[in-house]
Coordinates of C-alpha atoms and ligand atoms in Angstrom, one line a residue:
M135 CA -137.3 204.5 -90.9
E136 CA -138.3 202.2 -88.2
W137 CA -141.6 200.2 -88.4
K138 CA -143.6 199.2 -85.3
V139 CA -147.0 197.7 -84.7
T140 CA -149.3 198.6 -81.9
K141 CA -152.8 197.5 -80.9
E142 CA -153.5 200.4 -78.5
A143 CA -156.8 202.2 -78.7
L144 CA -156.6 205.4 -80.8
A145 CA -158.3 207.5 -78.1
T146 CA -155.5 206.9 -75.7
L147 CA -152.5 206.4 -78.0
V148 CA -149.5 208.8 -77.5
T149 CA -148.0 209.9 -80.8
D150 CA -146.7 213.0 -82.5
C151 CA -149.1 212.7 -85.4
L152 CA -151.9 210.3 -86.2
L153 CA -152.7 209.7 -89.9
V154 CA -156.2 208.5 -90.7
V155 CA -157.9 208.1 -94.1
H156 CA -161.2 209.3 -95.6
T157 CA -162.9 208.3 -98.8
E158 CA -164.8 210.8 -100.9
G159 CA -168.5 211.2 -100.9
E160 CA -169.1 209.4 -97.6
D161 CA -170.7 211.3 -94.7
S162 CA -170.3 208.6 -92.1
L163 CA -166.7 207.8 -91.4
Q164 CA -165.2 204.4 -91.4
G165 CA -163.1 202.1 -89.2
C166 CA -160.2 203.8 -87.5
T167 CA -161.2 207.3 -88.6
Q168 CA -164.6 206.8 -87.0
E169 CA -162.9 205.7 -83.7
V170 CA -160.8 209.0 -83.7
D171 CA -163.7 211.0 -84.7
A172 CA -165.8 209.8 -81.7
A173 CA -162.9 210.6 -79.3
L174 CA -162.9 214.1 -80.8
D175 CA -166.6 214.6 -80.3
H176 CA -167.2 214.3 -84.0
R177 CA -165.1 217.3 -85.1
I178 CA -163.7 215.4 -88.2
S179 CA -167.3 214.6 -89.4
G180 CA -168.0 218.4 -88.7
L181 CA -165.1 219.3 -91.0
V182 CA -166.4 216.9 -93.7
T183 CA -170.0 218.3 -93.4
E184 CA -168.6 221.9 -93.8
G185 CA -166.7 220.7 -96.9
E186 CA -163.2 221.4 -95.4
I187 CA -162.3 217.8 -95.9
S188 CA -163.6 216.3 -99.1
G189 CA -161.7 213.0 -99.1
K190 CA -160.6 213.8 -102.6
Y191 CA -157.6 211.5 -103.7
G192 CA -154.3 212.9 -102.5
E193 CA -155.9 215.6 -100.2
V194 CA -154.1 215.9 -96.9
T195 CA -155.5 217.9 -94.1
L196 CA -153.6 218.8 -90.9
V197 CA -155.9 219.2 -87.9
H198 CA -155.2 219.5 -84.2
N199 CA -156.4 217.5 -81.2
W200 CA -158.7 220.0 -79.6
G201 CA -157.2 218.8 -76.3
K202 CA -159.2 215.7 -76.5
I203 CA -156.7 213.0 -77.3
P204 CA -152.9 212.4 -76.5
A205 CA -152.1 212.4 -80.3
K206 CA -150.6 215.8 -80.9
R207 CA -152.0 216.3 -84.3
L208 CA -153.8 214.5 -87.1
L209 CA -153.3 214.1 -90.8
V210 CA -156.5 213.2 -92.7
L211 CA -155.6 211.6 -96.1
G212 CA -158.2 211.6 -98.8
L213 CA -158.2 208.4 -100.9
G214 CA -160.9 209.4 -103.5
K215 CA -164.0 207.3 -104.1
C216 CA -164.1 204.0 -102.2
S217 CA -165.4 202.1 -105.4
K218 CA -162.1 203.3 -107.1
L219 CA -159.7 202.6 -104.3
D220 CA -157.0 200.1 -104.9
L221 CA -153.6 199.3 -103.3
D222 CA -151.9 201.5 -105.8
K223 CA -153.9 204.5 -104.6
M224 CA -153.1 203.5 -101.1
R225 CA -149.4 203.4 -101.9
N226 CA -149.3 206.6 -103.6
G227 CA -151.6 208.4 -101.1
M228 CA -149.4 207.3 -98.3
A229 CA -146.3 208.7 -100.1
I230 CA -148.0 212.1 -100.5
A231 CA -148.9 212.0 -96.8
S232 CA -145.3 211.0 -95.9
R233 CA -143.9 214.1 -97.4
K234 CA -146.6 216.3 -95.7
A235 CA -145.7 214.8 -92.4
R236 CA -142.0 215.4 -92.9
A237 CA -142.5 218.9 -94.0
A238 CA -144.6 219.5 -90.8
G239 CA -141.5 218.3 -88.9
V240 CA -143.1 215.1 -87.7
K241 CA -140.5 212.5 -86.4
Q242 CA -142.9 209.8 -85.0
L243 CA -146.2 209.0 -86.7
T244 CA -148.9 206.6 -86.4
V245 CA -150.9 205.3 -89.5
A246 CA -154.4 204.1 -88.4
C247 CA -156.3 202.4 -91.2
S248 CA -158.7 199.6 -91.2
P249 CA -158.1 196.6 -93.5
T250 CA -161.9 196.3 -94.2
L251 CA -161.8 199.6 -96.1
N252 CA -161.8 197.4 -99.1
N253 CA -162.6 193.8 -98.7
R254 CA -160.6 192.6 -101.6
W255 CA -157.3 193.3 -99.9
N256 CA -155.0 190.7 -98.4
P257 CA -153.9 192.4 -95.1
A258 CA -150.2 191.7 -95.7
D259 CA -150.6 193.4 -99.2
L260 CA -152.2 196.4 -97.6
V261 CA -149.3 196.6 -95.0
Q262 CA -146.8 196.4 -97.9
A263 CA -148.5 199.2 -99.8
V264 CA -148.4 201.5 -96.8
V265 CA -144.8 200.8 -96.0
E266 CA -143.8 201.2 -99.7
G267 CA -145.7 204.5 -99.9
F268 CA -143.8 206.0 -97.0
E269 CA -140.3 204.6 -97.9
L270 CA -140.6 205.7 -101.5
G271 CA -142.3 208.9 -100.8
V272 CA -139.6 210.4 -98.5
Y273 CA -136.7 209.4 -100.8
R274 CA -134.1 212.0 -101.6
Y275 CA -130.9 211.7 -103.6
Q276 CA -128.0 212.8 -101.4
G277 CA -125.9 214.4 -104.1
Y278 CA -122.6 216.1 -103.8
K279 CA -123.4 219.5 -102.2
Q280 CA -120.8 220.4 -99.5
K281 CA -123.6 221.7 -97.3
Q282 CA -126.1 219.0 -96.8
E283 CA -129.6 220.5 -96.2
Q284 CA -130.7 220.1 -92.7
E285 CA -132.8 217.1 -93.2
R286 CA -136.0 216.7 -91.3
A287 CA -136.5 212.9 -91.2
L288 CA -139.5 210.7 -90.3
E289 CA -137.9 208.4 -87.7
T290 CA -140.5 205.9 -86.6
V291 CA -143.9 204.8 -88.1
W292 CA -146.3 202.9 -85.9
L293 CA -149.1 200.9 -87.6
V294 CA -152.6 200.4 -86.2
M295 CA -154.7 198.1 -88.3
P296 CA -157.3 196.2 -86.4
G297 CA -157.6 192.5 -87.2
V298 CA -154.3 192.2 -89.1
T299 CA -152.4 189.3 -87.7
D300 CA -148.7 189.4 -86.5
S301 CA -147.6 187.3 -89.4
A302 CA -149.3 189.5 -91.9
F303 CA -147.7 192.6 -90.3
E304 CA -144.3 191.0 -90.4
A305 CA -144.6 189.8 -94.0
G306 CA -146.0 193.0 -95.3
I307 CA -143.4 195.2 -93.4
E308 CA -140.6 193.1 -94.7
R309 CA -141.7 193.0 -98.3
G310 CA -142.6 196.7 -98.3
R311 CA -139.2 197.7 -96.8
V312 CA -137.2 195.5 -99.3
F313 CA -139.2 196.5 -102.4
A314 CA -138.8 200.2 -101.5
A315 CA -135.1 200.0 -100.6
A316 CA -134.4 198.2 -103.8
T317 CA -136.2 200.9 -105.7
N318 CA -134.4 203.5 -103.9
T319 CA -131.0 201.8 -104.7
A320 CA -132.0 201.9 -108.5
R321 CA -132.9 205.6 -108.1
D322 CA -129.6 206.4 -106.5
L323 CA -127.7 204.6 -109.2
T324 CA -129.7 206.3 -112.0
Y325 CA -129.2 209.8 -110.4
E326 CA -125.3 209.4 -110.3
P327 CA -123.5 211.5 -112.8
A328 CA -121.5 209.7 -115.5
N329 CA -118.2 210.8 -114.1
K330 CA -119.1 209.2 -110.8
L331 CA -120.7 206.0 -112.2
T332 CA -118.5 204.8 -115.0
P333 CA -119.0 201.1 -116.4
S334 CA -116.3 199.8 -114.1
I335 CA -117.8 201.6 -111.1
L336 CA -121.3 200.2 -111.9
A337 CA -119.6 196.8 -111.9
E338 CA -118.1 197.4 -108.5
R339 CA -121.5 198.4 -107.2
A340 CA -123.1 195.3 -108.6
L341 CA -120.3 193.2 -106.8
E342 CA -121.1 194.9 -103.5
I343 CA -124.8 194.2 -103.9
A344 CA -124.0 190.5 -104.7
N345 CA -121.5 190.2 -101.8
R346 CA -124.0 191.7 -99.3
H347 CA -126.6 189.0 -100.2
G348 CA -124.5 186.0 -101.0
I349 CA -125.2 186.2 -104.7
E350 CA -122.7 184.8 -107.1
A351 CA -121.2 187.4 -109.3
E352 CA -118.7 187.7 -112.3
V353 CA -117.5 190.8 -114.2
L354 CA -116.2 190.2 -117.7
D355 CA -113.4 192.6 -118.6
E356 CA -112.3 193.8 -122.1
Q357 CA -110.1 190.8 -122.7
K358 CA -112.8 188.4 -121.9
L359 CA -115.4 190.3 -124.0
N360 CA -112.9 190.0 -127.0
E361 CA -112.4 186.4 -126.4
L362 CA -116.1 185.8 -126.4
G363 CA -116.7 188.0 -129.4
M364 CA -119.0 190.5 -127.8
D365 CA -118.5 192.7 -130.8
A366 CA -121.7 194.7 -130.4
L367 CA -120.8 195.8 -126.9
L368 CA -117.3 196.4 -127.9
S369 CA -118.2 198.5 -130.9
V370 CA -120.5 200.9 -129.0
S371 CA -117.7 201.3 -126.4
K372 CA -114.9 202.0 -128.8
A373 CA -115.0 205.8 -128.7
S374 CA -114.9 205.9 -124.8
A375 CA -111.9 206.3 -122.7
E376 CA -113.7 204.1 -120.2
V377 CA -113.6 200.3 -120.4
P378 CA -116.8 198.4 -121.0
R379 CA -118.0 195.4 -118.8
M380 CA -120.4 192.7 -118.8
I381 CA -121.8 192.2 -115.3
V382 CA -123.3 188.8 -114.5
L383 CA -125.0 187.8 -111.2
H384 CA -126.4 184.4 -110.4
Y385 CA -129.1 184.0 -107.7
R386 CA -129.7 180.3 -107.2
G387 CA -132.7 179.9 -105.0
A388 CA -134.0 176.7 -106.5
P389 CA -130.8 174.7 -107.6
E390 CA -133.0 171.6 -108.3
S391 CA -134.7 173.4 -111.1
K392 CA -133.6 174.1 -114.7
E393 CA -135.8 177.2 -114.9
I394 CA -133.7 180.3 -115.0
L395 CA -135.2 183.7 -115.2
G396 CA -132.9 186.0 -117.2
W397 CA -132.9 189.7 -116.5
V398 CA -130.9 191.9 -118.9
G399 CA -130.5 195.7 -118.2
K400 CA -129.1 198.4 -120.5
G401 CA -126.1 200.0 -118.7
V402 CA -125.0 202.9 -120.9
T403 CA -123.5 205.2 -118.3
F404 CA -123.5 208.1 -120.7
D405 CA -125.1 208.3 -124.2
S406 CA -123.8 211.2 -126.2
G407 CA -125.2 209.6 -129.4
G408 CA -121.9 208.8 -130.8
I409 CA -120.8 210.5 -134.1
Q410 CA -124.5 211.0 -134.9
V411 CA -124.3 213.2 -131.8
K412 CA -127.4 214.3 -129.8
P413 CA -128.4 217.9 -129.5
G414 CA -126.5 219.7 -126.7
R415 CA -129.4 220.9 -124.6
G416 CA -130.7 218.2 -122.2
M417 CA -127.8 215.7 -123.1
G418 CA -127.1 215.6 -119.4
D419 CA -130.1 213.5 -118.9
M420 CA -128.3 210.8 -120.7
K421 CA -126.3 210.0 -117.5
G422 CA -129.6 208.1 -116.7
D423 CA -129.2 205.8 -119.7
M424 CA -128.4 203.1 -117.3
A425 CA -131.7 203.0 -115.6
G426 CA -132.4 199.5 -117.0
A427 CA -129.2 198.2 -115.4
A428 CA -130.1 200.0 -112.2
A429 CA -133.6 198.3 -112.2
V430 CA -132.1 194.9 -112.6
L431 CA -129.5 195.5 -109.8
G432 CA -132.2 196.9 -107.5
A433 CA -134.4 193.8 -108.2
M434 CA -131.4 191.5 -107.5
E435 CA -131.0 193.2 -104.1
A436 CA -134.7 192.6 -103.4
I437 CA -134.6 188.9 -104.2
G438 CA -131.2 188.6 -102.4
A439 CA -133.0 189.8 -99.2
L440 CA -136.3 187.9 -99.8
K441 CA -134.8 184.8 -101.1
P442 CA -137.7 183.4 -103.3
H443 CA -137.5 179.8 -104.4
C444 CA -136.4 180.4 -108.0
N445 CA -133.3 181.1 -110.1
V446 CA -132.4 184.4 -111.7
T447 CA -129.3 185.3 -113.8
A448 CA -128.8 189.0 -114.3
V449 CA -126.8 190.2 -117.3
I450 CA -125.8 193.8 -117.6
P451 CA -123.8 195.1 -120.5
T452 CA -122.4 198.4 -119.7
C453 CA -120.3 201.0 -121.4
E454 CA -120.4 204.7 -122.6
N455 CA -121.5 205.8 -126.0
M456 CA -118.9 208.6 -126.8
I457 CA -117.1 210.2 -129.7
N458 CA -113.5 210.0 -130.9
G459 CA -111.6 208.9 -133.9
N460 CA -112.0 205.2 -132.8
G461 CA -115.7 205.3 -132.8
Y462 CA -118.0 203.1 -134.8
R463 CA -119.7 204.8 -137.8
P464 CA -122.8 204.7 -139.7
G465 CA -122.4 202.2 -142.5
D466 CA -120.0 200.0 -140.5
V467 CA -120.8 196.3 -140.3
I468 CA -120.1 194.8 -137.0
S469 CA -120.5 191.3 -135.5
S470 CA -122.2 190.1 -132.3
F471 CA -121.9 187.5 -129.6
S472 CA -124.7 185.6 -131.4
G473 CA -122.8 185.6 -134.6
K474 CA -125.4 187.7 -136.3
T475 CA -123.9 190.7 -138.3
I476 CA -125.3 194.1 -138.0
E477 CA -125.2 197.1 -140.3
I478 CA -124.9 200.4 -138.3
Q479 CA -127.5 202.8 -139.4
H480 CA -127.5 205.0 -136.4
T481 CA -124.7 205.3 -133.7
D482 CA -127.4 206.7 -131.4
A483 CA -129.3 203.4 -131.5
E484 CA -126.6 201.9 -129.3
G485 CA -128.8 200.4 -126.5
R486 CA -130.1 197.6 -128.7
L487 CA -126.6 196.7 -129.7
I488 CA -125.3 196.1 -126.3
L489 CA -128.5 194.4 -125.2
A490 CA -128.1 192.1 -128.3
D491 CA -125.0 190.7 -126.7
G492 CA -126.6 190.7 -123.3
L493 CA -129.6 188.7 -124.4
A494 CA -127.6 186.2 -126.4
Y495 CA -125.2 185.8 -123.4
A496 CA -128.1 185.3 -120.9
R497 CA -129.4 182.5 -123.2
R498 CA -125.9 180.9 -123.3
L499 CA -125.9 181.0 -119.5
G500 CA -129.2 178.9 -119.6
A501 CA -131.9 181.6 -119.2
T502 CA -135.2 179.9 -120.0
S503 CA -137.3 183.1 -119.9
L504 CA -136.0 186.6 -120.6
V505 CA -137.0 190.2 -119.4
N506 CA -134.9 193.1 -120.6
V507 CA -135.2 196.6 -119.3
A508 CA -134.0 199.6 -121.2
T509 CA -134.2 203.2 -121.7
L510 CA -134.4 202.4 -125.4
T511 CA -136.3 205.0 -127.5
G512 CA -137.4 208.5 -127.3
A513 CA -140.3 207.3 -129.5
V514 CA -141.9 205.5 -126.5
V515 CA -142.4 208.8 -124.9
T516 CA -144.4 209.9 -128.0
A517 CA -146.5 206.7 -127.8
L518 CA -147.2 206.4 -124.0
G519 CA -145.9 209.5 -122.4
Y520 CA -144.2 209.6 -119.0
I521 CA -146.9 207.4 -117.5
T522 CA -146.6 204.0 -119.0
T523 CA -143.8 201.6 -119.8
G524 CA -143.7 200.1 -123.3
L525 CA -143.9 196.3 -123.4
M526 CA -143.0 194.0 -126.2
T527 CA -142.8 190.3 -126.5
N528 CA -142.3 187.2 -128.5
D529 CA -144.6 185.1 -126.3
E530 CA -148.0 186.3 -125.1
K531 CA -148.2 183.9 -122.2
W532 CA -144.9 185.1 -120.8
A533 CA -146.0 188.7 -121.3
E534 CA -149.2 187.9 -119.3
E535 CA -147.0 186.9 -116.4
V536 CA -144.9 190.0 -116.5
K537 CA -148.1 192.2 -116.9
A538 CA -149.6 190.5 -113.9
A539 CA -146.4 191.3 -111.8
A540 CA -146.5 194.9 -113.0
R541 CA -150.1 195.2 -111.9
V542 CA -149.4 194.0 -108.4
A543 CA -146.4 196.3 -108.2
G544 CA -148.5 199.3 -109.4
E545 CA -146.3 199.9 -112.5
K546 CA -148.2 200.7 -115.7
M547 CA -147.1 198.9 -118.8
W548 CA -148.8 198.6 -122.2
E549 CA -148.0 196.4 -125.1
L550 CA -146.8 197.4 -128.5
P551 CA -147.0 194.8 -131.4
L552 CA -144.1 193.1 -132.9
F553 CA -145.9 191.9 -136.1
E554 CA -143.5 190.4 -138.7
E555 CA -144.5 193.1 -141.2
Y556 CA -142.2 195.4 -139.2
E557 CA -139.2 193.3 -140.2
E558 CA -138.9 195.3 -143.4
Y559 CA -137.4 198.3 -141.4
L560 CA -134.4 196.3 -140.3
K561 CA -133.5 194.6 -143.6
S562 CA -130.0 195.3 -144.7
E563 CA -128.3 194.8 -148.1
V564 CA -124.9 193.9 -146.6
A565 CA -125.6 192.3 -143.1
D566 CA -128.2 190.1 -141.3
L567 CA -130.0 193.2 -140.1
K568 CA -129.6 197.0 -139.5
N569 CA -129.8 198.6 -136.0
E570 CA -132.5 201.0 -137.1
G571 CA -134.5 201.8 -140.2
G572 CA -135.4 205.4 -139.9
G573 CA -139.1 206.5 -140.3
P574 CA -142.0 205.6 -138.0
A575 CA -142.6 203.1 -135.2
G576 CA -139.3 203.8 -133.5
S577 CA -140.0 201.9 -130.3
I578 CA -141.3 198.8 -132.3
Q579 CA -138.2 198.9 -134.5
G580 CA -136.1 198.7 -131.2
G581 CA -138.3 195.7 -130.0
M582 CA -138.0 194.0 -133.4
F583 CA -134.2 194.3 -133.3
L584 CA -134.0 192.8 -129.8
K585 CA -136.4 189.9 -130.9
H586 CA -133.7 188.6 -133.2
F587 CA -131.4 188.0 -130.2
A588 CA -134.1 186.5 -127.9
E589 CA -134.7 184.0 -130.6
K590 CA -137.0 181.2 -129.4
T591 CA -136.7 181.9 -125.7
P592 CA -139.8 183.5 -124.2
W593 CA -138.9 187.1 -123.9
V594 CA -140.4 190.5 -122.7
H595 CA -138.7 193.9 -123.6
L596 CA -139.6 196.9 -121.4
D597 CA -138.9 200.3 -122.8
I598 CA -138.6 202.6 -119.8
A599 CA -137.3 205.7 -121.6
G600 CA -140.4 207.6 -120.7
T601 CA -140.9 206.3 -117.1
A602 CA -137.4 206.2 -115.6
E603 CA -137.5 209.9 -114.8
S604 CA -140.2 211.9 -113.4
N605 CA -140.1 215.7 -114.2
Q606 CA -142.5 216.4 -111.2
E607 CA -143.1 215.1 -107.8
K608 CA -146.0 212.6 -108.1
G609 CA -147.2 210.1 -105.6
I610 CA -144.4 207.6 -104.8
H611 CA -142.1 209.5 -107.2
P612 CA -140.2 212.4 -106.0
K613 CA -139.0 214.5 -108.9
G614 CA -136.1 212.7 -110.7
S615 CA -135.3 209.0 -111.1
T616 CA -138.2 206.7 -110.4
G617 CA -136.5 203.3 -110.0
V618 CA -139.2 201.9 -112.4
A619 CA -139.3 198.2 -113.1
V620 CA -137.6 197.2 -109.9
R621 CA -140.8 196.2 -108.2
T622 CA -142.2 194.4 -111.3
L623 CA -139.0 192.3 -111.6
A624 CA -139.0 191.5 -107.9
Q625 CA -142.7 190.6 -107.9
L626 CA -142.1 188.4 -111.0
A627 CA -139.5 186.5 -109.0
M628 CA -141.9 186.2 -106.1
Q629 CA -144.6 184.8 -108.5
F630 CA -142.2 182.2 -109.8
D631 CA -141.5 181.2 -106.2
R632 CA -145.2 180.4 -105.8
Q633 CA -145.4 178.4 -109.0
M634 CA -142.5 176.3 -108.2
K635 CA -143.7 175.2 -104.8
Ligands
BES986 N1 -131.0 206.5 -124.8 C1 -131.6 206.8 -125.9 C2 -133.1 206.8 -125.7 C3 -133.8 207.9 -124.7 C4 -134.3 209.0 -125.1 C5 -133.8 207.5 -123.4 C6 -134.9 209.9 -124.3 C7 -134.3 208.5 -122.4 C8 -134.9 209.6 -122.9 C9 -131.3 205.9 -127.0 O1 -130.1 205.4 -127.0 C10 -131.5 206.7 -128.3 O2 -130.8 207.4 -128.5 N2 -132.4 206.3 -129.1 C11 -132.7 206.9 -130.4 C12 -132.9 205.8 -131.4 C13 -132.9 206.4 -132.7 C14 -131.5 206.9 -133.2 C15 -133.3 205.2 -133.7 C16 -133.9 207.8 -130.2 O3 -134.8 207.5 -129.4 O4 -133.8 208.9 -130.8
MN987 MN1 -128.6 206.5 -128.0
ZN988 ZN1 -129.1 205.3 -125.1

């Protein structure tokens, strides 16, 4: 999609389709919408009075030009009540409108929206939200059908936003495009079936991303994993015909600083559950058990393009959790890179095992604050549904920073406690800890386990098992992989940038 800016008056602007916005419960139209309405002899206000356009959030109404203006047709996007309007509604509303426009066969469209709609907005952020909404809204996974659907595509979007400076446009468009493209990269990776995205192919994809952006990269193979004693990752991988990998990327945007942000993503390319096998129906969804890894790679792509002034080390342990005679068993005691020993209670609690090695390795590489992203527990769906990512931490101050980034990115996250009383679930009689304790608080048990491997380093765990896939089309998310956490991580790096200046 190409993005352009114009300052032309809406009454004379030539375009296939003009998109204007309307907020609920207001009789007099605002800004750009008012300007178009005047050129149309108040026909839009007429539709509002008649109740045909309500301004309800997400309502999109297609109207024609009555021969009054060169714009061929109009889309009126409802944004809900003005008092409740925020950038996230803007982003999601634009995504809904983008799909309507595409379905109507629109190739070239103009978004006309006044930045004064809500005075709290920074104009560049508004531009970013509009661009993200469009680029995320029209996303589709290409797949492997021989006959590609004849795709109608939106080709060019023009922006009309009175009073927005050229530099605000430039910054907003760049960030919006990069954040959305990075999210779409993560969506693509998560959609890929496990036979097309094995751990070694994931590593190749990571190297491609790194090379494209001049990011340093290293992939640890089995021999190296053995030498380093990554027993947790190796144990999970043992029953798979595919080889495991530890992917490491270093983005060095502030070489003078010792601060290193460490991002660790769960990269289980397929999770059968191991010998404690999962039920058959729906197991195919477990091709997406590397959504955390995808989020980290997407975010690395974003910072590779935007080059914030900070350092990030990404660590992605990746393998399959399969079943054969070599597999690890419940009751086994394994070791780990950190040296801690682990009694296996459940072979389906594999994500925390590979992350244990990933977190410990990120610390060894010098990470001074950590965020891990993982489709870790079904229990987080019970707790928070498909709307909210579960957040756990060993450091409230660091968690506040991550939450602030999530708010800006429009990703909902909510904290679950890691009180020390929960330790009892993970006590083992034969090893330093168990990987799971049965019983309640499944997501917290996962968090408590990981906490042992973050040790004293400020750390946040994001459990995205409920938010990595969407079972319906909703706002910025088409049905399927969401690319969740990419924009929070990328935003976090941008925040670091500001702090370090
Ligand atoms: N990959 C799953 C978690 C998951 C569930 C992701 C649903 C996406 C959707 C994870 O490895 C797992 O199997 N967790 C177990 C843990 C249990 C054995 C302690 C679970 O949630 O049942
Ligand atoms: Mn599992
Ligand atoms: Zn898993």
